[in-house]
PDB file of C-alpha atoms in Angstrom:
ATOM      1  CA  UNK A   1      78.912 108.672 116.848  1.00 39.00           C
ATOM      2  CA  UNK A   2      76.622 111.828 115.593  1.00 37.00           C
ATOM      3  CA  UNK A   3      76.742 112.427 112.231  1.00 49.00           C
ATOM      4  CA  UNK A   4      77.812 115.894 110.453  1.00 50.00           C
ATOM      5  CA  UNK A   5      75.018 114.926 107.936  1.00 55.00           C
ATOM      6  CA  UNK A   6      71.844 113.365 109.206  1.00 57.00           C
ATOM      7  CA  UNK A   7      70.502 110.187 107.448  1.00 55.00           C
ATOM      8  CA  UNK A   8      67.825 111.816 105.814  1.00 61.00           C
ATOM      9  CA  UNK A   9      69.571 113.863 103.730  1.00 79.00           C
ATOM     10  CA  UNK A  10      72.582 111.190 101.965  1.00 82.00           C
ATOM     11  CA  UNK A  11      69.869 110.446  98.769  1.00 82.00           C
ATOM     12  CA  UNK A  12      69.719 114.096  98.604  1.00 86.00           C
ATOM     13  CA  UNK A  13      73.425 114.786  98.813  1.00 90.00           C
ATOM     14  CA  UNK A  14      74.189 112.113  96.443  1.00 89.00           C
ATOM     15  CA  UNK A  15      71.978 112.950  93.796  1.00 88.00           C
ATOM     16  CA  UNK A  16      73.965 116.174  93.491  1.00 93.00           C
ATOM     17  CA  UNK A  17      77.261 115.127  91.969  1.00 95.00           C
ATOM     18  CA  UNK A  18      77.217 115.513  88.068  1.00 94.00           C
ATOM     19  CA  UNK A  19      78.355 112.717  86.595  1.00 95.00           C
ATOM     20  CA  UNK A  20      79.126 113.835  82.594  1.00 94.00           C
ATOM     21  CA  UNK A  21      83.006 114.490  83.505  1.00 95.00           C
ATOM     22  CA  UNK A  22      86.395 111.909  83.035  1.00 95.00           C
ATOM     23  CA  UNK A  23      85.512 110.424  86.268  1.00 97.00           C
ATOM     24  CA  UNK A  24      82.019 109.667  85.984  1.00 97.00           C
ATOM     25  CA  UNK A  25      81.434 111.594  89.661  1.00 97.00           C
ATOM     26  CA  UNK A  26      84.125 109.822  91.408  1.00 98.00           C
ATOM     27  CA  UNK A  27      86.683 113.035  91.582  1.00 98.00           C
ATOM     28  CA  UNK A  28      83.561 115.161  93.345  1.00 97.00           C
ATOM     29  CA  UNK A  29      82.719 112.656  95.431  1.00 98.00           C
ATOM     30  CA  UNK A  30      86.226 112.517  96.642  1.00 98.00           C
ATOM     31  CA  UNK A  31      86.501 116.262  96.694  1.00 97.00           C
ATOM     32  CA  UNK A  32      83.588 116.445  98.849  1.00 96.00           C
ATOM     33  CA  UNK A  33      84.386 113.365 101.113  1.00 97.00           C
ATOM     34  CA  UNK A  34      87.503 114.833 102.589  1.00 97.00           C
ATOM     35  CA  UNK A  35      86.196 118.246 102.812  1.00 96.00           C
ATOM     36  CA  UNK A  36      83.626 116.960 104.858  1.00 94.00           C
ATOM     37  CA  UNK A  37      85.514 115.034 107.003  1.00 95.00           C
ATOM     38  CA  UNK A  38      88.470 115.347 109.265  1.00 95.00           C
ATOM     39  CA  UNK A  39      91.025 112.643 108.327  1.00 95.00           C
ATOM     40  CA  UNK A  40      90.608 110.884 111.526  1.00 95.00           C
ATOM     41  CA  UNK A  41      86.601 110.862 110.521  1.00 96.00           C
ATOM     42  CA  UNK A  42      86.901 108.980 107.771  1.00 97.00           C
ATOM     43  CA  UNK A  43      88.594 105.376 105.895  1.00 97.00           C
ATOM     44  CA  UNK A  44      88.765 103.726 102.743  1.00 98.00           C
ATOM     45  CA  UNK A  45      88.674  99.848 103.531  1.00 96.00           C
ATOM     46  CA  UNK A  46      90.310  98.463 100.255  1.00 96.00           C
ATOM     47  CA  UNK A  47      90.984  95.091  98.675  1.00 93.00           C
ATOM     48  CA  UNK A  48      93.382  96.047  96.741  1.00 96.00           C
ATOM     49  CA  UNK A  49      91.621  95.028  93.692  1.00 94.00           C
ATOM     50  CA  UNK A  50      91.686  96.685  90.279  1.00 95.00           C
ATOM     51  CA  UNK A  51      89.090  99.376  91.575  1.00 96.00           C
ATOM     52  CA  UNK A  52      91.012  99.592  94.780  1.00 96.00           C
ATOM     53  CA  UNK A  53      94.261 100.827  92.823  1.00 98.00           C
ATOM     54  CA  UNK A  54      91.532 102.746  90.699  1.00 98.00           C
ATOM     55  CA  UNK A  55      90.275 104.289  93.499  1.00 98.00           C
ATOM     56  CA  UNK A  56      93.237 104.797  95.694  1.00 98.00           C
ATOM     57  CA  UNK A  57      94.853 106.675  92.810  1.00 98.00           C
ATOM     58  CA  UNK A  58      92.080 109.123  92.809  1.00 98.00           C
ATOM     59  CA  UNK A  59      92.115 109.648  96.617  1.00 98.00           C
ATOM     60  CA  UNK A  60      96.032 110.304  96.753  1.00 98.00           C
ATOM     61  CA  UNK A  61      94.802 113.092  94.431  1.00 98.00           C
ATOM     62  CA  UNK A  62      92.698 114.556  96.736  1.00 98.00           C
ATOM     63  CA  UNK A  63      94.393 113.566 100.081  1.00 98.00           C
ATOM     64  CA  UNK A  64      98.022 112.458  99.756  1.00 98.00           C
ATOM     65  CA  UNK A  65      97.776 111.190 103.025  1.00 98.00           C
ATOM     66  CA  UNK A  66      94.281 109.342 103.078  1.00 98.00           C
ATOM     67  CA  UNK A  67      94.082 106.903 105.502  1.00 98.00           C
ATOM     68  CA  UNK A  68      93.290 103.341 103.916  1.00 98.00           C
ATOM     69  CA  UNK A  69      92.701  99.899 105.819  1.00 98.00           C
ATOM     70  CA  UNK A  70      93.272  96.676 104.523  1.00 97.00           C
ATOM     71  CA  UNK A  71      91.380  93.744 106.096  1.00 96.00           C
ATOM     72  CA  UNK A  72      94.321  91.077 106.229  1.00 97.00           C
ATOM     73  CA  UNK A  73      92.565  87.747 106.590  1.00 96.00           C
ATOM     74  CA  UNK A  74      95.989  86.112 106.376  1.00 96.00           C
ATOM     75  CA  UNK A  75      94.259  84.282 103.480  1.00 95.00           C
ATOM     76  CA  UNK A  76      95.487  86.576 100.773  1.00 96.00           C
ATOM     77  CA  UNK A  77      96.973  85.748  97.446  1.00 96.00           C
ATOM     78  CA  UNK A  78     100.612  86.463  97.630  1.00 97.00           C
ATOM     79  CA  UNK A  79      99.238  88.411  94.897  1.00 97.00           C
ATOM     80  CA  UNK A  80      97.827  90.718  96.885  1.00 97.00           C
ATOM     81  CA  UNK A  81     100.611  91.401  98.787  1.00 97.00           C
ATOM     82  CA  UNK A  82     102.554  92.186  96.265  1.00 98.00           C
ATOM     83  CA  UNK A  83     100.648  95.194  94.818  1.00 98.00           C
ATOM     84  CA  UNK A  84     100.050  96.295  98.163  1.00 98.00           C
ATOM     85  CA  UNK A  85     103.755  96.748  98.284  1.00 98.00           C
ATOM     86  CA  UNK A  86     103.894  98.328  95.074  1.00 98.00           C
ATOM     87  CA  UNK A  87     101.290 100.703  96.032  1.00 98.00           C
ATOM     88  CA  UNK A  88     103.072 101.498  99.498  1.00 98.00           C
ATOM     89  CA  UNK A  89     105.574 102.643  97.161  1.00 98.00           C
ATOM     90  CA  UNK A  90     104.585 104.285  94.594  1.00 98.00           C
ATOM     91  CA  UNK A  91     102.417 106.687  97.081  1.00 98.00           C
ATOM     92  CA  UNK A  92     104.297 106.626 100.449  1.00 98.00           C
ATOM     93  CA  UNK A  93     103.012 109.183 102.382  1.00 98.00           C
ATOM     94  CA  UNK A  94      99.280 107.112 102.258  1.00 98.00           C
ATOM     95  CA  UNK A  95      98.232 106.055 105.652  1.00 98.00           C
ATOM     96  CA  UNK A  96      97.963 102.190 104.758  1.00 98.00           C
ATOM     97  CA  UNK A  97      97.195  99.920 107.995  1.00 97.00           C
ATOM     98  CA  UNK A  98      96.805  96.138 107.413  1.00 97.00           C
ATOM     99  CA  UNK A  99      94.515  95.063 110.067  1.00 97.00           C
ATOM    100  CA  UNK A 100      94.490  91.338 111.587  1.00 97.00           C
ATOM    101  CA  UNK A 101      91.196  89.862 112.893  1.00 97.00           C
ATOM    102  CA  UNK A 102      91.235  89.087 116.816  1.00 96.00           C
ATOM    103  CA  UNK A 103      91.992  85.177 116.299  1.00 97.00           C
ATOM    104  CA  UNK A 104      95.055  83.744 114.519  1.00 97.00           C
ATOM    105  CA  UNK A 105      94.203  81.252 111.815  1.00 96.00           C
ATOM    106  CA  UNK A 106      95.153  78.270 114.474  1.00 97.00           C
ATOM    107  CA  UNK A 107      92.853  80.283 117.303  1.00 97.00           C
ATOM    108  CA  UNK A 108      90.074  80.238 114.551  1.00 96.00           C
ATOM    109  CA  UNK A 109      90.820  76.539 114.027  1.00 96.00           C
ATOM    110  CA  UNK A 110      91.400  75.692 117.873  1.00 97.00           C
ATOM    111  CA  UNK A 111      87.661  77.651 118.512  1.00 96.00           C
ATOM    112  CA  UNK A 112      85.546  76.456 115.401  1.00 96.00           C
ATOM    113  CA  UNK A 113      87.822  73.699 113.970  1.00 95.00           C
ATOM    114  CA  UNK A 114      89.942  73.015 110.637  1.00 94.00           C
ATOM    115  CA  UNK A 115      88.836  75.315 107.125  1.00 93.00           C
ATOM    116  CA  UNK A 116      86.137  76.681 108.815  1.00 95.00           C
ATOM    117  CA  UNK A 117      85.568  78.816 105.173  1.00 90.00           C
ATOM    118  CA  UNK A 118      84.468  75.483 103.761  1.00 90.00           C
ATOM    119  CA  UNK A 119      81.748  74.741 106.794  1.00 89.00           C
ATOM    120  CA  UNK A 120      80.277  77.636 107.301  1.00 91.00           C
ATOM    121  CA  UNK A 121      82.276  80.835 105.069  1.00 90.00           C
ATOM    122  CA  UNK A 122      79.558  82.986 106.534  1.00 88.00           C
ATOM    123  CA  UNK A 123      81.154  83.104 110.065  1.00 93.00           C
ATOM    124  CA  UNK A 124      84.770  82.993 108.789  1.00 94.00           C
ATOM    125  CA  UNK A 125      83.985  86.358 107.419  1.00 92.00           C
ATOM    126  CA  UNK A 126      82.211  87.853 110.206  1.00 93.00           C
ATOM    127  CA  UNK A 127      85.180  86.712 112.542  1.00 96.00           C
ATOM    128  CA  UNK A 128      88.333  87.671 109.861  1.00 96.00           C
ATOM    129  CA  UNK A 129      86.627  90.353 107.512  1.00 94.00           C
ATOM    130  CA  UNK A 130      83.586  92.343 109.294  1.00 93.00           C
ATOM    131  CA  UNK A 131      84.511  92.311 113.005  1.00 95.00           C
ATOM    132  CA  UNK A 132      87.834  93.979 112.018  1.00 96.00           C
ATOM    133  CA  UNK A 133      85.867  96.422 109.914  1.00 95.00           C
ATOM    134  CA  UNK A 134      83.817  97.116 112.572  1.00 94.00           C
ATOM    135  CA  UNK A 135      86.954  97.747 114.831  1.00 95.00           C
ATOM    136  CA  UNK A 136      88.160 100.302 112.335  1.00 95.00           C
ATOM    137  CA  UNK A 137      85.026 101.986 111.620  1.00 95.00           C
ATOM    138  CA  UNK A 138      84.070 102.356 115.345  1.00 92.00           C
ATOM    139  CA  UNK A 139      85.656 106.179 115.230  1.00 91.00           C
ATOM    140  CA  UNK A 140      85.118 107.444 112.246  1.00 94.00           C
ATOM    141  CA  UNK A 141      82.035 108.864 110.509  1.00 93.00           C
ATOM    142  CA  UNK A 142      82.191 107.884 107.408  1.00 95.00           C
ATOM    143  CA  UNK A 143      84.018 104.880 105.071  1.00 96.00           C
ATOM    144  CA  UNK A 144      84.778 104.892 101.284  1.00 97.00           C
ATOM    145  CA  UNK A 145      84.121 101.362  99.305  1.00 95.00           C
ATOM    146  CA  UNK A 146      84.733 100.880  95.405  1.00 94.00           C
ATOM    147  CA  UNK A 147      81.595  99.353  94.703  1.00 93.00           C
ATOM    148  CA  UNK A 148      80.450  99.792  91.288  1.00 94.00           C
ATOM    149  CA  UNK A 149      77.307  99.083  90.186  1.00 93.00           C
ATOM    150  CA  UNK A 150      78.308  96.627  87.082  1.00 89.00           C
ATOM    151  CA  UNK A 151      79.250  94.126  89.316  1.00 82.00           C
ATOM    152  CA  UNK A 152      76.339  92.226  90.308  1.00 79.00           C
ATOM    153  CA  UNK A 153      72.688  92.384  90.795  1.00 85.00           C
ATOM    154  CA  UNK A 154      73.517  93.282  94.949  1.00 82.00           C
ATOM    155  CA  UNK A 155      75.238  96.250  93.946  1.00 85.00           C
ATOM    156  CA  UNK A 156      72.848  97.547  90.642  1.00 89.00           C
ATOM    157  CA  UNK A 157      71.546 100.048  93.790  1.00 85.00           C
ATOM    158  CA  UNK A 158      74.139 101.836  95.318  1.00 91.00           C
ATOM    159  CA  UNK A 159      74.974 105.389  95.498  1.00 92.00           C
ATOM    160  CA  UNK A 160      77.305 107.788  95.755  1.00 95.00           C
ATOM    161  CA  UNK A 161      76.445 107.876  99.653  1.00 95.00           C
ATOM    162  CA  UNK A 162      74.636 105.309 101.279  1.00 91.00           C
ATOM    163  CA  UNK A 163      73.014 105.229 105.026  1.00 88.00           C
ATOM    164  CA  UNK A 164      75.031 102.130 106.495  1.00 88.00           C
ATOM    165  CA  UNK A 165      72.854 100.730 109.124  1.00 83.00           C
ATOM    166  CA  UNK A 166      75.521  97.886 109.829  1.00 83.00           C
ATOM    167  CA  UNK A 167      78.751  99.877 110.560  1.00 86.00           C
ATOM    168  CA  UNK A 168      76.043 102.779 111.766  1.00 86.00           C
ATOM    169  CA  UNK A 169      77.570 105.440 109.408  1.00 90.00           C
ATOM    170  CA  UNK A 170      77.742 106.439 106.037  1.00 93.00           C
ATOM    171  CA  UNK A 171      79.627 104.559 103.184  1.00 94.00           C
ATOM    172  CA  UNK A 172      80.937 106.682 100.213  1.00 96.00           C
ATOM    173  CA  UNK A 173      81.242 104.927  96.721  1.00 97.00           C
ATOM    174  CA  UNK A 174      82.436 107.106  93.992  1.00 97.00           C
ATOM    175  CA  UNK A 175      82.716 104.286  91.457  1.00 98.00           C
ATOM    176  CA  UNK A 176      79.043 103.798  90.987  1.00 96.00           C
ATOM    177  CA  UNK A 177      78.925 104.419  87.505  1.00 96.00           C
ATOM    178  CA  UNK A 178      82.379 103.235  85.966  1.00 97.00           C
ATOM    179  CA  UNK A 179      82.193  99.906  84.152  1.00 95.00           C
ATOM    180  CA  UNK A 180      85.264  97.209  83.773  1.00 93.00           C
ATOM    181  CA  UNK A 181      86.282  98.824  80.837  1.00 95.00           C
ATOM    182  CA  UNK A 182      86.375 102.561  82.460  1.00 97.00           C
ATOM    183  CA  UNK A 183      88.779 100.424  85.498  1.00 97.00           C
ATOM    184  CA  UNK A 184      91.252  98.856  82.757  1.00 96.00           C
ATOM    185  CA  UNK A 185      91.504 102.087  80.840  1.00 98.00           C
ATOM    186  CA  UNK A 186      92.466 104.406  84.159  1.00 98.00           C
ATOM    187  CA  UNK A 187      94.844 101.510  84.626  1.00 98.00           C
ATOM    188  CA  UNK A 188      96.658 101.258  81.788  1.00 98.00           C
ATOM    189  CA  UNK A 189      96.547 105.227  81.373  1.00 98.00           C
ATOM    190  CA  UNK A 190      98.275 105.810  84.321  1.00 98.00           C
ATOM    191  CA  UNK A 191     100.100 102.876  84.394  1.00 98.00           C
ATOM    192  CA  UNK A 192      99.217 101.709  87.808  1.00 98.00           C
ATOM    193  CA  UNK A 193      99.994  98.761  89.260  1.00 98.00           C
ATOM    194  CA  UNK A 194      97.452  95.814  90.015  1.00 97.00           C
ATOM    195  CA  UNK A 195      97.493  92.426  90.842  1.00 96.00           C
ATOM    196  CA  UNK A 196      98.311  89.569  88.738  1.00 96.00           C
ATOM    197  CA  UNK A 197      95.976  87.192  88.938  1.00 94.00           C
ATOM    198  CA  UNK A 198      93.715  89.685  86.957  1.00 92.00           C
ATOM    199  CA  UNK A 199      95.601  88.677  83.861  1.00 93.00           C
ATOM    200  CA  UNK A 200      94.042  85.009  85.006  1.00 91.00           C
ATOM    201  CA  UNK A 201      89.959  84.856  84.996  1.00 87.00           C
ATOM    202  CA  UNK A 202      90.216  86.495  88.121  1.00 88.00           C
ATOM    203  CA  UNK A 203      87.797  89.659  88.298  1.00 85.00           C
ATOM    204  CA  UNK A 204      87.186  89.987  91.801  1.00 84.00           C
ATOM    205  CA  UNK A 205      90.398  88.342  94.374  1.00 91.00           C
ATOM    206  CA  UNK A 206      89.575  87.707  98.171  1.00 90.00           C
ATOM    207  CA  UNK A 207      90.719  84.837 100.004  1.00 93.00           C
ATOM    208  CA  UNK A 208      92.300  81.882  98.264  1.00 90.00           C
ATOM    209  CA  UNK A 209      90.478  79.299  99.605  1.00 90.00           C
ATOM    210  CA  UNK A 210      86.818  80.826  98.335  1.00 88.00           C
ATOM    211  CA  UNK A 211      88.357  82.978  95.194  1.00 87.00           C
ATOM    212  CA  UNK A 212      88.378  80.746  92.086  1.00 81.00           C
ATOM    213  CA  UNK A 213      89.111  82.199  87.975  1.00 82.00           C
ATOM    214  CA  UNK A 214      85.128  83.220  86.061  1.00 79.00           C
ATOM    215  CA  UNK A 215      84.641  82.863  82.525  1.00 59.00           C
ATOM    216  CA  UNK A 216      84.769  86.183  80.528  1.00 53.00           C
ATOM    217  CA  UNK A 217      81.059  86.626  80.921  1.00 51.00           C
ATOM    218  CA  UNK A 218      78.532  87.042  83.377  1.00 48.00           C
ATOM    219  CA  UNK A 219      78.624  88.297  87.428  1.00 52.00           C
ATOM    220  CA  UNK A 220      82.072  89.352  87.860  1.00 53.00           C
ATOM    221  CA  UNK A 221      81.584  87.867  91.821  1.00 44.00           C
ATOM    222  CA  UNK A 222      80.960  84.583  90.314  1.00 55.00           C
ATOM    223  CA  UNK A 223      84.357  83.535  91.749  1.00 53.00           C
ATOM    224  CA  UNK A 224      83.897  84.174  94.928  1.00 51.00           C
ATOM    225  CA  UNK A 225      82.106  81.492  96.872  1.00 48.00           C
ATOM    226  CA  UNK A 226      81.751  79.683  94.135  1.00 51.00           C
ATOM    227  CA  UNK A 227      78.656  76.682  94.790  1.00 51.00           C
ATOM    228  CA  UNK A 228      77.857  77.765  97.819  1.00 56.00           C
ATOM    229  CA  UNK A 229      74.991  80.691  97.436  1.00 54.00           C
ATOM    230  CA  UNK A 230      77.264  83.121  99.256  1.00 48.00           C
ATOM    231  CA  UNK A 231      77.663  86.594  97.195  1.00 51.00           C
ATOM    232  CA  UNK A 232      79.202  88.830  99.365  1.00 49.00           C
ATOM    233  CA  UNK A 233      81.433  88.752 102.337  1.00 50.00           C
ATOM    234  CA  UNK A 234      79.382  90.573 104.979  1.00 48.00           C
ATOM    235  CA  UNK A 235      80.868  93.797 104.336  1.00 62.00           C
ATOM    236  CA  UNK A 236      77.978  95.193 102.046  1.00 52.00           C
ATOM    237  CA  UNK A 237      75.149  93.433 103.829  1.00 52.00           C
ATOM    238  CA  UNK A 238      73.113  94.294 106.461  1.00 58.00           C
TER     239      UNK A 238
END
C-alpha cells in the first residue's frame, strides 16, 4: 500500500520532534502519528509489557479509541492476561484485538512436532508471532512499537520513525529515548497497572517457555531465549 510519506523522507521527519519535554518526544510523536493517519491506517502491536502500559497510556491520550493488537501466541503468562484485562478496563473504549496465529498449538505440533520453541524458536515465531503481524499490518500504513533504545545493542539505533522493509511500512517508536527508570516512574505516577512478574527478574515477558527472570544488570532481553543466540522474536528484524 502507497505511503502518505515516502521512504526518503522518515530520517527527516523524525529528526524533527524535540525531545527536552516530560515525555522525552513520545507525546509529539503520538500527536503526529494519528494526525497523520486515519485510524484504520494505523496499529500499535503491544506486549503488554511495562512500556506497553507506558505507551498505551499515552496513546489513549491522544486517541481514546486507538486501535491496539496483541499477538496471542497462546503461550502467555497468565500474567499477561491479567493486565490485559486490567487495561481493557481501565480504558474501555480502546480498540484491543487479541490475534491467534493460523495453527492451534496441537496443529503446530501435528505439522512440526512437540515444543517446537525448543528445536528451532526461530520458526515458532515466524508461524505464532510475525505471520499474524503480518496479517494485521497488511492494511494499514503505519504500526507503533515501544522500542526503546536502552534495551539492547539491536535497538541502540532506532528512531522515532523507521522505514520497515519487512512489514513494507513505517514503524513509529516514541519511546526511543526513555530509560527503565523514566518507564517505572510514569508507572507508579499514574498508577497504572502492569504485570507481575516484573516484581520477579523479569524485564522483558514473552512466551513462557523462552522467557526466564535476568539479574539486575546487563541486556534487559537477556531472558528471552536464554542460551540459544536468539535476541529478538522476528518482529524487529528484517
Amino acid at each position: 500500500m502507497a505511503q502518505k510519506i515516502s521512504y526518503e523522507y522518515w530520517r527527516e521527519i523524525s529528526s524533527t520532534f524535540a525531545v527536552d519535554d516530560d515525555s522525552k518526544g513520545a507525546n509529539a510523536v503520538l500527536e503526529w502519528a494519528f494526525g497523520t493517519y486515519e485510524s484504520d491506517e494505523i496499529i500499535y502491536a503491544s506486549s503488554f509489557g511495562a512500556e506497553a502500559v507506558v505507551l498505551i497510556d499515552l496513546i489513549q491520550e491522544v486517541k481514546p479509541d486507538a486501535q491496539i493488537v496483541f499477538l496471542d501466541t497462546d503461550l502467555h503468562f497468565p500474567e499477561t492476561y491479567k493486565v490485559i484485562e486490567q487495561i481493557e478496563t481501565r480504558y474501555p473504549t480502546l480498540q484491543i484485538e487479541k490475534r491467534k496465529p493460523a495453527l492451534t498449538l496441537d496443529e503446530q505440533a501435528a505439522a512440526h512436532g512437540t515444543a517446537l520453541w525448543k528445536r528451532n524458536p526461530g520458526q515458532c515465531c515466524q508461524i505464532r508471532k510475525v505471520e499474524p503481524l503480518r496479517e494485521a499490518l497488511l492494511p494499514r500504513m503505519a504500526w507503533i512499537s515501544g522500542l526503546r533504545r536502552e534495551q539492547s545493542p539491536t535497538r541502540a539505533g532506532t528512531n522515532f520513525l523507521n522505514q520497515d522493509d519487512k512489514f513494507q511500512n513505517i514503524k513509529i517508536c516514541p519511546l526511543i529515548h526513555w530509560t527503565w527508570e523514566d518507564v517505572w516512574n510514569h508507572i507508579r505516577s499514574r498508577g497504572l497497572p502492569y504485570n507481575e512478574l516484573h516484581n520477579h527478574g523479569y524485564p522483558s515477558i514473552g512466551c513462557f517457555p523462552c522467557t526466564q527472570a535476568v539479574g539486575v544488570e546487563g541486556d534487559s532481553r537477556a531472558g528471552r531465549w536464554a542460551g540459544s543466540g536468539k535476541t529478538e522474536c522476528g518482529l524487529h528484524t528484517n
